[in-house]
C-alpha positions as a Markdown table, in Angstrom:
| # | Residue | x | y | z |
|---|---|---|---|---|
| 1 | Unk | 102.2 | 186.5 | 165.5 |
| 2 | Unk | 98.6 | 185.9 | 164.7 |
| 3 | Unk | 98.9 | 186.9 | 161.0 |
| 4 | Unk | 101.7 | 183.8 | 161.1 |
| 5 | Unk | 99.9 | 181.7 | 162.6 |
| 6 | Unk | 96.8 | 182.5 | 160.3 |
| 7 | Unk | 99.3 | 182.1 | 157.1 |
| 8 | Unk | 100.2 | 178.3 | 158.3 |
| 9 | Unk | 96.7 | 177.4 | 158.8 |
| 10 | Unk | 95.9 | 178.8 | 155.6 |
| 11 | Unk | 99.0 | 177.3 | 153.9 |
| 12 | Unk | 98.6 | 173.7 | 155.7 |
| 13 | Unk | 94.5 | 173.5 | 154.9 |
| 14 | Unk | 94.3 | 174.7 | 151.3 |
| 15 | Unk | 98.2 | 174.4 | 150.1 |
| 16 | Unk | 99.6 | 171.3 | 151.2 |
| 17 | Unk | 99.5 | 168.7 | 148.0 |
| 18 | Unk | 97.3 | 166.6 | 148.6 |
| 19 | Unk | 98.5 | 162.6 | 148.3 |
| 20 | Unk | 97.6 | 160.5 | 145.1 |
| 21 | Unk | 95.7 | 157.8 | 146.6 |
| 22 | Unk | 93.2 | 160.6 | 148.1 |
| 23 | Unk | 92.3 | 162.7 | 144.8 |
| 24 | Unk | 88.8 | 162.4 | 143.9 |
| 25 | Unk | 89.8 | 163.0 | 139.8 |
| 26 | Unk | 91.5 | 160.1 | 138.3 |
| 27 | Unk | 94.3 | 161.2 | 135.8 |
| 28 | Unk | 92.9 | 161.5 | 132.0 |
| 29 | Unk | 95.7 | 158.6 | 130.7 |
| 30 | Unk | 95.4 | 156.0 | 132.8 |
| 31 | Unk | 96.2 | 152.4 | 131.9 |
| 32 | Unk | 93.3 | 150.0 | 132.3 |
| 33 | Unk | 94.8 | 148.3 | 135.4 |
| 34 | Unk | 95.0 | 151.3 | 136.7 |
| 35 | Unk | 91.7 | 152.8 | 136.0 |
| 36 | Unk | 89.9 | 149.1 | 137.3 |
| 37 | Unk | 91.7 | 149.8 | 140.4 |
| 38 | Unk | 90.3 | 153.1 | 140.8 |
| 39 | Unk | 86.7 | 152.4 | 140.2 |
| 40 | Unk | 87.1 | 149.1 | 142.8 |
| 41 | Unk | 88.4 | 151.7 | 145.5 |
| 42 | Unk | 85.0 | 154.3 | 145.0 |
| 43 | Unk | 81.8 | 151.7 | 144.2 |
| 44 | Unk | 83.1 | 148.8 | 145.9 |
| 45 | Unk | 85.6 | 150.2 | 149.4 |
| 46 | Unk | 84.2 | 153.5 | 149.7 |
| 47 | Unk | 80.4 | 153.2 | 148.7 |
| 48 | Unk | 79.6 | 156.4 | 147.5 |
| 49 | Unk | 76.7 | 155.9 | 146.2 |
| 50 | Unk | 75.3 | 155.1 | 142.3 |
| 51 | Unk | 77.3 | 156.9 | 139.6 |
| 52 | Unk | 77.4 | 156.6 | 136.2 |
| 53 | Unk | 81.1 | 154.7 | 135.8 |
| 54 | Unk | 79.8 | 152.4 | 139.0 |
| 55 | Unk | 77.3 | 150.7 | 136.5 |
| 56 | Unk | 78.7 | 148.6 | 134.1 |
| 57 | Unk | 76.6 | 147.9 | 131.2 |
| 58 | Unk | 76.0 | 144.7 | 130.0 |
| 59 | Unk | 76.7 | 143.5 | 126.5 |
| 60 | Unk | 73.8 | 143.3 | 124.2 |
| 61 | Unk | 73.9 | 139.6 | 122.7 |
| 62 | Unk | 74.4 | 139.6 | 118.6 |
| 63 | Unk | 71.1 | 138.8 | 117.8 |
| 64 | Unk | 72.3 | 138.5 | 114.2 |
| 65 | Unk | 75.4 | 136.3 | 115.0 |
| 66 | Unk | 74.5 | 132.5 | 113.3 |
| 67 | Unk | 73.8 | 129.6 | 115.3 |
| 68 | Unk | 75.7 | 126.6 | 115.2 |
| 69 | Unk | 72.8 | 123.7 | 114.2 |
| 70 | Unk | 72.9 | 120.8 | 116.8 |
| 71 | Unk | 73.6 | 118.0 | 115.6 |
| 72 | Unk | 71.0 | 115.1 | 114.7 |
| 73 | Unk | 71.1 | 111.7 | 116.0 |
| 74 | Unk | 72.0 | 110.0 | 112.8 |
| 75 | Unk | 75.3 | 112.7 | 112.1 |
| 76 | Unk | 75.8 | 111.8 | 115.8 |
| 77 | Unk | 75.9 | 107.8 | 114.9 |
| 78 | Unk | 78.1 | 108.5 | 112.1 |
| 79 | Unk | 80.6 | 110.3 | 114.5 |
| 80 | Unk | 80.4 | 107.7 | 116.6 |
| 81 | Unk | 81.3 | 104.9 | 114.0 |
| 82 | Unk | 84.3 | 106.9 | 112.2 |
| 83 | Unk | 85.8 | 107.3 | 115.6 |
| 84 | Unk | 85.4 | 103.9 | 116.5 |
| 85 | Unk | 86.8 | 102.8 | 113.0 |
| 86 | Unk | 90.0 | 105.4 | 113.3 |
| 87 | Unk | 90.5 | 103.6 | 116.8 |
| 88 | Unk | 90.9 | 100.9 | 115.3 |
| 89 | Unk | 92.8 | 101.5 | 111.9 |
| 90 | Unk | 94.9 | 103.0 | 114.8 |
| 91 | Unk | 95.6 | 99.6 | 116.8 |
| 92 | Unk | 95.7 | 97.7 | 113.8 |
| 93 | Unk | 98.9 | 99.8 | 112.4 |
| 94 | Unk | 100.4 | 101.4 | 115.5 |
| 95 | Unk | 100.1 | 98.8 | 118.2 |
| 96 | Unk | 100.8 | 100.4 | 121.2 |
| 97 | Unk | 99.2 | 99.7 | 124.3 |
| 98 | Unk | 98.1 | 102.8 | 124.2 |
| 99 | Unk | 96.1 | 102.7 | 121.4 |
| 100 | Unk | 95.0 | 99.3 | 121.9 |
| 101 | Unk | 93.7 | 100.2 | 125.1 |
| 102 | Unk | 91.6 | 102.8 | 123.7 |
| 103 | Unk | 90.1 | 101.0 | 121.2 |
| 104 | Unk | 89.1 | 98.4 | 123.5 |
| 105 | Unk | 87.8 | 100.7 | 126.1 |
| 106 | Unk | 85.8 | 102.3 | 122.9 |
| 107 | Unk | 84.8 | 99.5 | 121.7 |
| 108 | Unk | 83.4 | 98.6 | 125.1 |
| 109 | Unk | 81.5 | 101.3 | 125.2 |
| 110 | Unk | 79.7 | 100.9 | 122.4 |
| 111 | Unk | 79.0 | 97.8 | 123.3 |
| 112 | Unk | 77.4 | 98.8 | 126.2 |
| 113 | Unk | 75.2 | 101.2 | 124.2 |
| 114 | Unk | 74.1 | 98.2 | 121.8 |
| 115 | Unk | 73.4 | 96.1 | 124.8 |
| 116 | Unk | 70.7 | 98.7 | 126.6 |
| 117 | Unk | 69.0 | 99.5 | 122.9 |
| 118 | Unk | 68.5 | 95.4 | 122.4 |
| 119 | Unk | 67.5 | 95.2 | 126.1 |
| 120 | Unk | 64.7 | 97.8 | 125.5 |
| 121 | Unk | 63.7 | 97.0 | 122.2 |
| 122 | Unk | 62.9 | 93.1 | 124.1 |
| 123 | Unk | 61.1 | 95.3 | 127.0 |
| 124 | Unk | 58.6 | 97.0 | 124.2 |
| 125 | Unk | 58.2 | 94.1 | 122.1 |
| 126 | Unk | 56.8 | 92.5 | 125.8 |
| 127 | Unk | 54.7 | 94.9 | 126.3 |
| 128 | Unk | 53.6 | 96.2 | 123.0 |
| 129 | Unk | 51.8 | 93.0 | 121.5 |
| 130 | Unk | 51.0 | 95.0 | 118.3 |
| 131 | Unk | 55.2 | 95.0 | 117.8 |
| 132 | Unk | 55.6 | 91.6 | 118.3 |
| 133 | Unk | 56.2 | 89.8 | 114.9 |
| 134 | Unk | 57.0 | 86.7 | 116.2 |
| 135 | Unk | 52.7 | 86.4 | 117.2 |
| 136 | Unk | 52.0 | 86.1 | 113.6 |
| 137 | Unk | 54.9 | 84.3 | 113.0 |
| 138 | Unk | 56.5 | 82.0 | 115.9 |
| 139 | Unk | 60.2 | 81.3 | 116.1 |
| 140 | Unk | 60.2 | 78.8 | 119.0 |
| 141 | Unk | 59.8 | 75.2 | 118.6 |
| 142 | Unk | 56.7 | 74.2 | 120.5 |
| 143 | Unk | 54.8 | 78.0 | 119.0 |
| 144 | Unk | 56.2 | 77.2 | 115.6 |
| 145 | Unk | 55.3 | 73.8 | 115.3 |
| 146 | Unk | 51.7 | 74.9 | 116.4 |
| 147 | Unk | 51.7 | 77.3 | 113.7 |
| 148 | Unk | 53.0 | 75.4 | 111.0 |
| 149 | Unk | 50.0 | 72.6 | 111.6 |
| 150 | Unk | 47.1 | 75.0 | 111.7 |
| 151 | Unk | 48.8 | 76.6 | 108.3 |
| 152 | Unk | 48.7 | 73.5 | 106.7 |
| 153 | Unk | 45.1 | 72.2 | 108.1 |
| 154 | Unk | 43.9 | 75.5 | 106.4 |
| 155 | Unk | 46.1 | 75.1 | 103.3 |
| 156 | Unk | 44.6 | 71.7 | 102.6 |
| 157 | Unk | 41.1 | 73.0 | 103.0 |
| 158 | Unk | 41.4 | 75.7 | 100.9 |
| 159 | Unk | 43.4 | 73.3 | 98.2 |
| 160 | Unk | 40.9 | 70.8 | 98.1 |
| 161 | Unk | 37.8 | 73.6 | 97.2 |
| 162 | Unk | 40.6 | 75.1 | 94.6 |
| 163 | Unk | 38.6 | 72.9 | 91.8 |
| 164 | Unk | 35.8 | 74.5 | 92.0 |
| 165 | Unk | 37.3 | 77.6 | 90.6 |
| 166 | Unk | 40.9 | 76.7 | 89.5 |
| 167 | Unk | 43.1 | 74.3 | 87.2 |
| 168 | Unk | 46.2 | 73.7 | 86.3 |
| 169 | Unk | 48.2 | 73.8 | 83.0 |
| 170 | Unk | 51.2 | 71.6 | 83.1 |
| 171 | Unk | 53.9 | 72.5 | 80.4 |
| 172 | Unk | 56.7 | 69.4 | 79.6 |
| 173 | Unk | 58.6 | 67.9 | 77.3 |
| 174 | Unk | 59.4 | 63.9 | 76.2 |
| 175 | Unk | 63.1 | 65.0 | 76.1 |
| 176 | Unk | 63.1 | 66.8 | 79.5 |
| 177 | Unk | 64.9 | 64.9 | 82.3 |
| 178 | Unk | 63.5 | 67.1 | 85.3 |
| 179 | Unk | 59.8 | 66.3 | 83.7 |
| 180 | Unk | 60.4 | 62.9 | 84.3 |
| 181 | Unk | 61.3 | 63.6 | 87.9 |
| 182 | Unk | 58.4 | 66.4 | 88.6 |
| 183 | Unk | 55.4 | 64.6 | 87.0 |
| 184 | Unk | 54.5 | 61.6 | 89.2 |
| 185 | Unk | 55.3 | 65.1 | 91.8 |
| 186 | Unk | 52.7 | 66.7 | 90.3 |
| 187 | Unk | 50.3 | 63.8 | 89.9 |
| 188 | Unk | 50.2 | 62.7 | 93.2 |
| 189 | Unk | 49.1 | 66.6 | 94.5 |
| 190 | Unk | 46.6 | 66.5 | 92.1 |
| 191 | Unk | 44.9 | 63.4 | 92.7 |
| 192 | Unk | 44.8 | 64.0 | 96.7 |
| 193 | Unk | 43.1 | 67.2 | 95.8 |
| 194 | Unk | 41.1 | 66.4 | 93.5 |
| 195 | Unk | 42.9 | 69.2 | 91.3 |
| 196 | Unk | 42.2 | 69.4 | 86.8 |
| 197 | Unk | 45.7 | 69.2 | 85.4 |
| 198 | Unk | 45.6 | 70.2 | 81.3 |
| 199 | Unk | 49.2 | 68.8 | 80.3 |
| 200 | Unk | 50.4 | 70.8 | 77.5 |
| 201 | Unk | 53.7 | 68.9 | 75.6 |
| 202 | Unk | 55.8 | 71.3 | 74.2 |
| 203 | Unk | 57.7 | 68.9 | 71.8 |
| 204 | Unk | 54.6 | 66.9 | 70.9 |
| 205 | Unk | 56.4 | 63.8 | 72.9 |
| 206 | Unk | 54.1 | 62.0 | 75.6 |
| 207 | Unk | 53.8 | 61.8 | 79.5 |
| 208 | Unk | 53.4 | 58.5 | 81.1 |
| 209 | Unk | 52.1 | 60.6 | 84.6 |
| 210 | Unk | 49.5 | 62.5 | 82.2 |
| 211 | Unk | 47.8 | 60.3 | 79.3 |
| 212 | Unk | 45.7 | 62.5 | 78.3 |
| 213 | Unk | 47.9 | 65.5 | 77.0 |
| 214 | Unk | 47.8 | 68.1 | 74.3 |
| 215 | Unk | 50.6 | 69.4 | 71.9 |
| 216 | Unk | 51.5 | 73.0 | 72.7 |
| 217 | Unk | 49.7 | 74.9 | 69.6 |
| 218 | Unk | 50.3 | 78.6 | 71.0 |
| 219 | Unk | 48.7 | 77.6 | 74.0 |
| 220 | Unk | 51.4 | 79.1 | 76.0 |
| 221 | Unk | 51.8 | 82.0 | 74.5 |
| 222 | Unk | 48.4 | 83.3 | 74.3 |
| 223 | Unk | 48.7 | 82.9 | 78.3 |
| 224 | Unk | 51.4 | 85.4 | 78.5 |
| 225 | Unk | 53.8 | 82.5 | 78.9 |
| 226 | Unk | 57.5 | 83.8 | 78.1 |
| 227 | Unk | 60.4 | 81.1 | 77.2 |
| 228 | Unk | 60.1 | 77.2 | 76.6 |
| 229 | Unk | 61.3 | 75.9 | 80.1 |
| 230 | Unk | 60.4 | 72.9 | 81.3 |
| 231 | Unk | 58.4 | 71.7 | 83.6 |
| 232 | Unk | 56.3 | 74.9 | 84.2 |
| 233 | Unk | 53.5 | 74.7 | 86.3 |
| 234 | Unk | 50.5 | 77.8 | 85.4 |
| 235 | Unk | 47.7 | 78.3 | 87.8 |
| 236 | Unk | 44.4 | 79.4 | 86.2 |
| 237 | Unk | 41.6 | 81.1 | 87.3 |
| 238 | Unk | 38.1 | 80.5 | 85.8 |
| 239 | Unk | 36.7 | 83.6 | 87.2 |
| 240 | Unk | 39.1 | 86.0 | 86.2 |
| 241 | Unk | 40.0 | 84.0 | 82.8 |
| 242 | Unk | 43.9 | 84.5 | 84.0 |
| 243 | Unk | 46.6 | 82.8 | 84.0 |
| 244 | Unk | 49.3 | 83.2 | 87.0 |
| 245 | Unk | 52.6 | 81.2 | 87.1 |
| 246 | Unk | 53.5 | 78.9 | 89.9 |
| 247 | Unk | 57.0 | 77.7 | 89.3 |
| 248 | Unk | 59.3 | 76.4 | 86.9 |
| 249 | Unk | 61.7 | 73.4 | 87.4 |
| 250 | Unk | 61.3 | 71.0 | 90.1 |
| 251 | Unk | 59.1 | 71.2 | 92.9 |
| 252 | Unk | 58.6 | 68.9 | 95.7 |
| 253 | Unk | 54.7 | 68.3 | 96.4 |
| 254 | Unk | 54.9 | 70.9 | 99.6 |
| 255 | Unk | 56.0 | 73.5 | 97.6 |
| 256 | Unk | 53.4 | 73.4 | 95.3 |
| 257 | Unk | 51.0 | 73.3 | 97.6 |
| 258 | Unk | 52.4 | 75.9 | 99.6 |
| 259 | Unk | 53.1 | 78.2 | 96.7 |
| 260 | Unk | 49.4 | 77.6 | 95.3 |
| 261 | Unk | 48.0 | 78.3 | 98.9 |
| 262 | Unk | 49.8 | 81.5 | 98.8 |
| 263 | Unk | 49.3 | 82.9 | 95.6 |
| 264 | Unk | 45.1 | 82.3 | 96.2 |
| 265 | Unk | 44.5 | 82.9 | 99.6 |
| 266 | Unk | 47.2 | 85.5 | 100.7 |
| 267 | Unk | 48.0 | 89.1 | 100.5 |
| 268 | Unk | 51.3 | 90.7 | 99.4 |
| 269 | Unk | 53.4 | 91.1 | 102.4 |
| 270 | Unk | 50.6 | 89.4 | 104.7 |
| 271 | Unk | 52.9 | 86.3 | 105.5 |
């Protein structure tokens, strides 16, 4: 009897198969699902502790893996512009309210985007006086008619010194109709500046505005003068010994004074 009941405890503590969910050794070919399962149930529900498959390792990044560039602000623009131009090449030929709509509500957008940049770029012209063009050069009536007076009080100053240092040569021709027009022009500037006019004829005819003229004789060439057109009006400058054109054709008496002004007392780009 005892050697019985020693044989069934025996039999029922080390013999008895033991049920799948309790072995400790997972089985060598195991699907993944499978094997996931089986490491949830011992790190995460049963805590035993640190072991090796309980820490995953995590993936090194590829260090040598290239790196999209981001983009820049002008290939951003550009985007922008081709997709607001296939919006609407699409409206145009598929008309759908569909597409219209979204070419509107792009559109709109854009819009938008324009609207803040001009609001800004009026905020830092404000406040950044050295930005502000419109100091040196007004576009508002009152600031521009301000402007334009000193500029001429200053440009008849400076005209009525120009003697001292600079003359005219005055180029025509009998048989030129616009010489006839442009030389009581030119006369007039003259005598309220008390400006030297040399009038050169180029066809030997005379000038009833200038009396006292001389018959072209290379003159014009030897300044660097290209062509034959008449009237041509040559500034020259005593110091220097050079010549430096003014304007050919027609010219009313403020553009002569204006373009005289500017050519002697102004800088490239200044005004």
């Amino acid at each position: 009897m005892i050697a019985r009941g020693f044989i069934a405890l025996v039999y029922a503590a080390f013999l008895t198969p033991v049920p799948a969910a309790a072995q400790v050794a997972a089985p060598r070919h195991q699907p993944d699902g499978a094997t996931q399962a089986g490491d949830e149930f011992y790190c995460e529900e049963r805590r035993l502790g640190q072991w090796f498959y309980c820490t995953k390792p995590e993936p090194k990044p590829d260090i040598d893996a290239p790196q999209a560039p981001a983009s820049s602000a002008a290939e951003r623009l550009s985007a922008i512009t081709k997709e607001l131009d296939e919006l609407k090449a699409r409206a145009i030929l598929d008309p759908s309210q569909e597409n219209v709509v979204a070419y509107v509500r792009f559109q709109r957008e854009q819009l938008d985007r324009a609207s803040t940049f001009s609001d800004t770029w009026q905020r830092a012209l404000w406040q950044h006086s050295d930005l502000d063009y419109t100091l040196q050069r007004p576009v508002s009536t009152v600031a521009k008619r301000a402007w334009l007076d000193n500029r001429k009080a200053d440009r008849d100053a400076v005209l009525t010194n120009l003697s001292q240092r600079y003359g005219l040569f005055y180029f025509f021709a009998q048989s030129c109709g616009a010489c006839e027009v442009f030389s009581p022009i030119l006369r007039s500037v003259a005598d309220s500046h008390r400006m030297a006019v040399m009038a050169v004829s180029m066809d030997g005819g005379p000038s009833r505005d200038f009396p006292r003229y001389v018959v072209d004789s290379g003159q014009r060439a030897r300044m660097g003068i290209s062509g034959n057109e008449t009237p041509a009006l040559v500034l020259f400058d005593t110091a220097t010994r050079k010549t430096i054109p003014v304007g050919y054709g027609i010219l009313s008496a403020d553009e002569i004074m204006e373009r005289i002004f500017t050519l002697t007392n102004t800088k490239v780009g200044s005004d």
